[in-house]
Coordinates of C-alpha atoms in Angstrom, one line a residue:
X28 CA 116.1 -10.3 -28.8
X29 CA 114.3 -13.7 -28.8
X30 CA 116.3 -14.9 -26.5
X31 CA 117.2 -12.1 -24.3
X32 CA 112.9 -12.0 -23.3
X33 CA 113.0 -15.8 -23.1
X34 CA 115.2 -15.4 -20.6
X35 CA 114.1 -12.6 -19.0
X36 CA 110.4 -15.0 -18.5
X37 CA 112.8 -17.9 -17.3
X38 CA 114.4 -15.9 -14.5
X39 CA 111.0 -14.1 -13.9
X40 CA 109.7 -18.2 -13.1
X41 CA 112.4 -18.5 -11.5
X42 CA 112.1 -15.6 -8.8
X43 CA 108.8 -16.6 -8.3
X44 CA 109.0 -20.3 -7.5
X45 CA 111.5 -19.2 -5.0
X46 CA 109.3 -16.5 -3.3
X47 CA 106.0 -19.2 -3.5
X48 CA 109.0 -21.9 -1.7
X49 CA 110.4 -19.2 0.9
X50 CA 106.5 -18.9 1.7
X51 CA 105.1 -22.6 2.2
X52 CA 108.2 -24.0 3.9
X53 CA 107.3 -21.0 6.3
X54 CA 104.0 -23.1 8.9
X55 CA 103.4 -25.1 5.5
X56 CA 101.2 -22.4 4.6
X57 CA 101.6 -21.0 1.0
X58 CA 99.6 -17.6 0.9
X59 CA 96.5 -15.6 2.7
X60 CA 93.1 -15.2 1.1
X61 CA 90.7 -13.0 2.4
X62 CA 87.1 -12.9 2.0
X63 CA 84.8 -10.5 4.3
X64 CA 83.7 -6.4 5.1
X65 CA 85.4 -3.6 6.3
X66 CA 87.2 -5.6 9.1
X67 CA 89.4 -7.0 6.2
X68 CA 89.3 -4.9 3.1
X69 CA 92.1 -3.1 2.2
X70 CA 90.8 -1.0 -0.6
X71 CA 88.3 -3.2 -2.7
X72 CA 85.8 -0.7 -2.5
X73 CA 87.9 2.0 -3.8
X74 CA 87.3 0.7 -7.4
X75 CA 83.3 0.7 -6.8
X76 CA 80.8 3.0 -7.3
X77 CA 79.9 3.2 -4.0
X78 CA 79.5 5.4 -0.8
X79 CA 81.0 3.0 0.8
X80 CA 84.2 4.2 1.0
X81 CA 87.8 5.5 3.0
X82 CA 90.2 6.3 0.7
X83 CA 90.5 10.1 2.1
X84 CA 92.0 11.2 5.3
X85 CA 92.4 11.0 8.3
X86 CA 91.5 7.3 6.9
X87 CA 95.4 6.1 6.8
X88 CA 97.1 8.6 8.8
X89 CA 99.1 6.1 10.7
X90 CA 99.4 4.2 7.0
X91 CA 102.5 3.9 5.4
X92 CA 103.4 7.6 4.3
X93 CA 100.2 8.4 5.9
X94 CA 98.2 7.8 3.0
X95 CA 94.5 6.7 2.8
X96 CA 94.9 3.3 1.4
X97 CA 91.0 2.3 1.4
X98 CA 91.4 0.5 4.6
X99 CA 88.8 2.0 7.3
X100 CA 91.4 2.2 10.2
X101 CA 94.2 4.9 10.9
X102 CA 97.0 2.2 9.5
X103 CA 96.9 -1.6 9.1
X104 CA 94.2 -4.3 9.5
X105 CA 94.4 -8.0 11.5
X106 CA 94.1 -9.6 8.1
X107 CA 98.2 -7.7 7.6
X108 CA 99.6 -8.2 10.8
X109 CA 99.0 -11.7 10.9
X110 CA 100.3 -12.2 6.7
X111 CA 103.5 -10.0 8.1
X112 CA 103.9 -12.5 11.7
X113 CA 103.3 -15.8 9.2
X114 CA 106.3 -14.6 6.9
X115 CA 104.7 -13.0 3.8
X116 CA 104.3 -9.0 3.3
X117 CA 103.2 -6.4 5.7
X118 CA 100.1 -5.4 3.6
X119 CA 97.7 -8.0 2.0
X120 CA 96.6 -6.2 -1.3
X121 CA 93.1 -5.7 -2.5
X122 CA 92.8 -7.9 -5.5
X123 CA 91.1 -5.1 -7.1
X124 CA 94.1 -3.1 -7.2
X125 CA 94.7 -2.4 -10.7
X126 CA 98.8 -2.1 -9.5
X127 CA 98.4 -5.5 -8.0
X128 CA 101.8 -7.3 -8.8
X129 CA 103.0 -10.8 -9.5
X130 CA 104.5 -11.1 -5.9
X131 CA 101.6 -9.9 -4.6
X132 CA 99.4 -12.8 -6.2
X133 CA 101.6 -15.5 -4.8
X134 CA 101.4 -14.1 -0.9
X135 CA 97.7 -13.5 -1.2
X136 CA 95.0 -11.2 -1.6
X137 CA 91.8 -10.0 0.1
X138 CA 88.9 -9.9 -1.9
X139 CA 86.6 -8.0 0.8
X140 CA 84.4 -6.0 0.3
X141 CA 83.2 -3.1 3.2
X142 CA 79.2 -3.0 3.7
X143 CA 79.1 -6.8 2.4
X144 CA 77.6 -9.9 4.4
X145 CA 76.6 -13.2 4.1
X146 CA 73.4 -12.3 2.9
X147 CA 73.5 -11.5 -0.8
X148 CA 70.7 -8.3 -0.2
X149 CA 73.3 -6.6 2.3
X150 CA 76.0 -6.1 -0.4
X151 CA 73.5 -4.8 -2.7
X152 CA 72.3 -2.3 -0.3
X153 CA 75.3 -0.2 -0.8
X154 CA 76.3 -1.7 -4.0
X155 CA 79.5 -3.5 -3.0
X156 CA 80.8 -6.8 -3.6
X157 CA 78.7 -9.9 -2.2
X158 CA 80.5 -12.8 -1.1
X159 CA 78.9 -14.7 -4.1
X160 CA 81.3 -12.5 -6.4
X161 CA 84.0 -12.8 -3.9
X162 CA 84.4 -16.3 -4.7
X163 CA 83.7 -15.2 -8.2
X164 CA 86.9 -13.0 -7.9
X165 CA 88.6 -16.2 -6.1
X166 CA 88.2 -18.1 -9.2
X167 CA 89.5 -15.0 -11.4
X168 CA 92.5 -15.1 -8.9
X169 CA 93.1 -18.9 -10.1
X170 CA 93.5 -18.1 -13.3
X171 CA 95.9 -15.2 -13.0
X172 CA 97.7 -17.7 -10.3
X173 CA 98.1 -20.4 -12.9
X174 CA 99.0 -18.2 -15.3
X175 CA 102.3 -17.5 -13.2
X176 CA 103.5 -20.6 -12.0
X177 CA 101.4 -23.7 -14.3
X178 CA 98.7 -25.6 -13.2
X179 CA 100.3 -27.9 -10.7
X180 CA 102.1 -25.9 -8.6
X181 CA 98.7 -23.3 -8.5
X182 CA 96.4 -25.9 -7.1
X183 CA 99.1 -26.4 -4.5
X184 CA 99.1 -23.0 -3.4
X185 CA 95.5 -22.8 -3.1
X186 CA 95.6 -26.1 -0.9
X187 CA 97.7 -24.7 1.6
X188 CA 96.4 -21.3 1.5
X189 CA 94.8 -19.7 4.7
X190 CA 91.2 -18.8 3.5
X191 CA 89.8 -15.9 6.0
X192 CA 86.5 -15.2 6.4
X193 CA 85.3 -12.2 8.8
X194 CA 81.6 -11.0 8.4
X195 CA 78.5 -10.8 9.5
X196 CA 78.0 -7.2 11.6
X197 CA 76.5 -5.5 8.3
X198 CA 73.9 -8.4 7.7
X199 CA 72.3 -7.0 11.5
X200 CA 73.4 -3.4 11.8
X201 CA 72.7 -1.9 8.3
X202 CA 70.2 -4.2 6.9
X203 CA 68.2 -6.2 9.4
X204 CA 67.7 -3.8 11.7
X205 CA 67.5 -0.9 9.0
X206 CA 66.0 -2.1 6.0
X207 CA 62.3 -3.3 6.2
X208 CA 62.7 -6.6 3.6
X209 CA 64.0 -9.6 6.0
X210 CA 62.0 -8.7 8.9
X211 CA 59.1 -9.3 7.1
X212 CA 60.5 -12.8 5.9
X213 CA 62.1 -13.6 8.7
X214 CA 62.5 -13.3 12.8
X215 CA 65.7 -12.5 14.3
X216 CA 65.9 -16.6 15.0
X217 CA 65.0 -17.4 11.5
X218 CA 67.3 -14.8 10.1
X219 CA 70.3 -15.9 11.8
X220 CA 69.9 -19.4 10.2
X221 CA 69.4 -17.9 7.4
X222 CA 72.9 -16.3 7.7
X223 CA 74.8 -19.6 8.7
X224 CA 73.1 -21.4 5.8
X225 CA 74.6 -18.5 3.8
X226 CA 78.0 -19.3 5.2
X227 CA 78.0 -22.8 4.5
X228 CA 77.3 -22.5 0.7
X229 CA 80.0 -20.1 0.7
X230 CA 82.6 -22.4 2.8
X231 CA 81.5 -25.3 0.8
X232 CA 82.3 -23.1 -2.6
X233 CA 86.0 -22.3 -1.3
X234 CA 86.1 -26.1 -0.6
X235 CA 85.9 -27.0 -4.2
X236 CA 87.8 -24.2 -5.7
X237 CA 90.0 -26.1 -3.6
X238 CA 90.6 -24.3 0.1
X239 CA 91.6 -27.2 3.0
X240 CA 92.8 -24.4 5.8
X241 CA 89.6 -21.9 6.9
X242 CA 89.2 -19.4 9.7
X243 CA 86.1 -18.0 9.9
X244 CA 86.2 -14.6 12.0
X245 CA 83.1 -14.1 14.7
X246 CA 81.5 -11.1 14.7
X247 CA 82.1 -8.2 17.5
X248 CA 79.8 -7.0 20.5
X249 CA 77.9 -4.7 18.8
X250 CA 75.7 -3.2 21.4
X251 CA 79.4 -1.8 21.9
X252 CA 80.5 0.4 18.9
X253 CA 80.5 3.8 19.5
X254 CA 77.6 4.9 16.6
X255 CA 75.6 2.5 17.7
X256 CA 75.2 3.4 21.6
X257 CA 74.8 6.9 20.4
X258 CA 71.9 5.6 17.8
X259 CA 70.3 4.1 20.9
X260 CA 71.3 6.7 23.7
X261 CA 73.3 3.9 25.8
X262 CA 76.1 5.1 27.9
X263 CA 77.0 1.6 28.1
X264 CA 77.3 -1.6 25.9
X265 CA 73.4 -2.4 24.6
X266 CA 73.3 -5.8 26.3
X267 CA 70.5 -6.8 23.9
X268 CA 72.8 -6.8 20.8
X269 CA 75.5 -7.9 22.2
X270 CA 73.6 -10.7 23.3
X271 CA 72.3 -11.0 19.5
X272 CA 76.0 -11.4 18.9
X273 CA 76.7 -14.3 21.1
X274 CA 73.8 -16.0 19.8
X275 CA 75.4 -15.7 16.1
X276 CA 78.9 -16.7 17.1
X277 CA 77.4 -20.0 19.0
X278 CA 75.5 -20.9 16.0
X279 CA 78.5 -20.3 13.5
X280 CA 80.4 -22.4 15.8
X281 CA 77.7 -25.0 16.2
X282 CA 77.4 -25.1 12.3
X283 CA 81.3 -25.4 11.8
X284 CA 81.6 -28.8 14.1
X285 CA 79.0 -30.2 12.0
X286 CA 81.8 -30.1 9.0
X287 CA 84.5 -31.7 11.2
X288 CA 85.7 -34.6 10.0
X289 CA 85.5 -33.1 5.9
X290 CA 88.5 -32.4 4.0
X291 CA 89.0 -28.9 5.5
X292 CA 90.2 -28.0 8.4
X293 CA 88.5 -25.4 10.0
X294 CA 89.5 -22.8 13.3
X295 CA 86.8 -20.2 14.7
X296 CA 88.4 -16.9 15.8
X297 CA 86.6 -15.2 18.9
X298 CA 86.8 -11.7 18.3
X299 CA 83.7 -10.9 20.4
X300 CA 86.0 -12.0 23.6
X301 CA 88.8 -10.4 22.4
X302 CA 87.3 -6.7 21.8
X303 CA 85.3 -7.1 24.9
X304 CA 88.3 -7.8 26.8
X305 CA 90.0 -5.1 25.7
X306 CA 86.4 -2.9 26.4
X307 CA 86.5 -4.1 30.0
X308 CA 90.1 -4.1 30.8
X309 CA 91.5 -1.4 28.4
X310 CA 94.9 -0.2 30.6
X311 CA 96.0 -4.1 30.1
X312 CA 95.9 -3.3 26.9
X313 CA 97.2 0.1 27.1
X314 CA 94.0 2.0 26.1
X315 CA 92.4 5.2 27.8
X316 CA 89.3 5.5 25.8
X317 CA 87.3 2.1 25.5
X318 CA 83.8 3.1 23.9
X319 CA 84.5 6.1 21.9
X320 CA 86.2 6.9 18.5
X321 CA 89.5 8.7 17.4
X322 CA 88.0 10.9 14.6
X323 CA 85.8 13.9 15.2
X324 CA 83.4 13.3 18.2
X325 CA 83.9 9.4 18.0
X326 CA 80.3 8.9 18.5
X327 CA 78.8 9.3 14.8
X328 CA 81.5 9.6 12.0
X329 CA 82.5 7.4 10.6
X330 CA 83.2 6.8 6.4
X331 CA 82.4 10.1 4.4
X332 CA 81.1 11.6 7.7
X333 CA 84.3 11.4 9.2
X334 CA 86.4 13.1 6.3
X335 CA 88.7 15.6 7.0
X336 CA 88.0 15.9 10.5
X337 CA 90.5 16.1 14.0
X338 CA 91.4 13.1 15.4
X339 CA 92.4 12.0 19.0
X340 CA 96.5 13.2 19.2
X341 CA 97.1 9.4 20.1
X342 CA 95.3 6.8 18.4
X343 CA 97.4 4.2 20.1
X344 CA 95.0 4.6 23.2
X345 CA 91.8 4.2 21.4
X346 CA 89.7 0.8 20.7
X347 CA 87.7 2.8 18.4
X348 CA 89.1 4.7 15.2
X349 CA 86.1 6.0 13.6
X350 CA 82.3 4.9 15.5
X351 CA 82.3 1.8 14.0
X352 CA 85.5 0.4 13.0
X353 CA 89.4 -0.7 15.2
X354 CA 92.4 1.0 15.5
X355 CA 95.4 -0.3 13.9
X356 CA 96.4 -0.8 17.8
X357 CA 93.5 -2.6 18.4
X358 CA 93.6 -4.9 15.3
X359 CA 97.1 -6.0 15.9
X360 CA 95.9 -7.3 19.8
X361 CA 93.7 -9.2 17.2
X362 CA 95.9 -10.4 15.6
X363 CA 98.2 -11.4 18.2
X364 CA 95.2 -13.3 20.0
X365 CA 94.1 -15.2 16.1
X366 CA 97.3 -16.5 15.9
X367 CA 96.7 -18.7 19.4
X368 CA 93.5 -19.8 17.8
X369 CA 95.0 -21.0 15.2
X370 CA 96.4 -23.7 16.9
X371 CA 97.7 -26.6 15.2
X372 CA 95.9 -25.9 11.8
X373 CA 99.8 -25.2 10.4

């Protein structure tokens, strides 16, 4: 019996240093760890006490088996098209997950969080996971990863693992501009820094749990999404926050030349351009319906408020799932257009 499980472990080792070698040899890039909001979590949130949640149709209805998975899109995110075009799995799994498996920890996980943001306060808002305890999680992850395949070969994963980071809407839109607490410590100039400051304790945390490859996600054009313009009665894009968005994505760009020439190699992914594009040009893209949602009126649901309700017959035409968050459609353009960002970081 002894020997029967030791071998059973030995062959388990086995599969596994063979899946982690099929992986690297494939750009030199070992796994995919995601840190972020609702733009890259795939369920986190489902394990939370939180409102803060889509684990309930029509969440998932273009999902594998069309089932809610947690993920606030009608199927897949960015973050799993590009694991799926680099080689991996089709789905990167919320770490969370208590069915989270062994194969699962060597391709990567996302420890996102929807409703979180750079600023610590944001999470807490809604109760959901701050980016403090997502690098908490990261160093839980290390464990479990060296747990599977010994120390050595563990810190090599993590150094040629793709860290992803995508935040940052949340920090304006539901605490900023909602909440009463930073604008009375800070202006909108102030409070921006105050965001990037955030970001580089957080980028200089992954760099000592050992990350060398970052991509750090810009945030959207969010005088565009759908709640928004109906919040502020705009037919069109608000140019004012969209504006407010440009400003952010210049100085997270600004602040991520200043770490040039460190140990980690860092690309910045333009999705302002990219949705905007895709706003201004949608029949390129193959889209009808630029500035509205899928699900109910696609003006104000969106989460709890958009349980249960119709959706568009074909959400392949549709920037907009719910009035906040991307189509799977839209998210795999994303994807596609990350990838040629990425450059020569593999």
């Amino acid at each position: 019996m002894f020997f029967i499980k030791t071998m059973c472990v030995v062959i388990t080792s086995i599969y596994l240093m063979m899946t982690y070698a099929r992986a690297t040899n494939y750009h030199n890039t070992s796994c995919i760890l995601v840190f972020g909001d609702s733009s890259v979590d795939p369920g986190n949130n489902n394990w939370l006490s939180t409102p803060a949640k889509s684990n309930f149709l029509p969440y998932g209805k273009d999902f594998f088996n069309g089932q809610p998975s947690g993920r606030f899109c009608n199927g897949r995110l960015a973050t799993d098209f590009i694991a799926e075009k680099l080689g991996y799995i089709n789905l990167i799994k919320a770490f969370l997950d208590p069915n989270i498996t062994k194969k699962d920890i060597l391709h990567g996980v996302s420890f996102a969080s929807a409703d979180s943001g750079y600023d610590e306060y944001t999470a807490n808002l809604t109760n959901v996971i701050s980016l403090t305890k997502q690098l908490e999680y990261l160093r839980h992850y290390k464990i479990k990863l060296r747990a599977l395949v010994g120390t050595k070969q563990s810190e090599e994963i993590i150094q040629k693992a793709l860290f992803l980071l995508s935040m940052g809407t949340n920090d304006f839109l539901q605490n900023y501009y909602v909440e009463t607490t930073r604008p009375k410590q800070y202006n909108i100039e102030q409070y921006q820094n105050y965001l990037i400051s955030c970001m580089l304790s957080a980028i200089k945390a992954m760099h000592k749990l050992g990350a060398r490859k970052l991509v750090v996600v810009g945030v959207p054009p969010f005088g565009c999404i759908p709640l928004v313009r109906t919040l502020r009665d705009d037919v069109k894009c608000d140019l004012q926050l969209n504006n407010l968005a440009l400003s952010f994505n210049s100085k997270i760009q600004r602040a991520l030349k200043n770490l040039k020439g460190s140990s980690i190699g860092i690309v910045f992914v333009d999705i302002n351009s990219i949705i905007l594009n895709a706003i201004e040009n949608p029949r390129k893209y193959g889209f009808t319906e630029p500035l509205k949602g899928c699900c109910g009126s696609g003006t104000y649901e969106y989460g709890p408020t958009c349980k249960d309700l119709n959706t568009c017959p074909d959400r392949t035409k549709y920037i907009f799932w719910d009035a906040v968050h991307l189509t799977e459609s839209m998210y795999k353009i994303i994807a596609e257009k990350a990838l040629e960002f990425f450059g020569n970081m593999f």
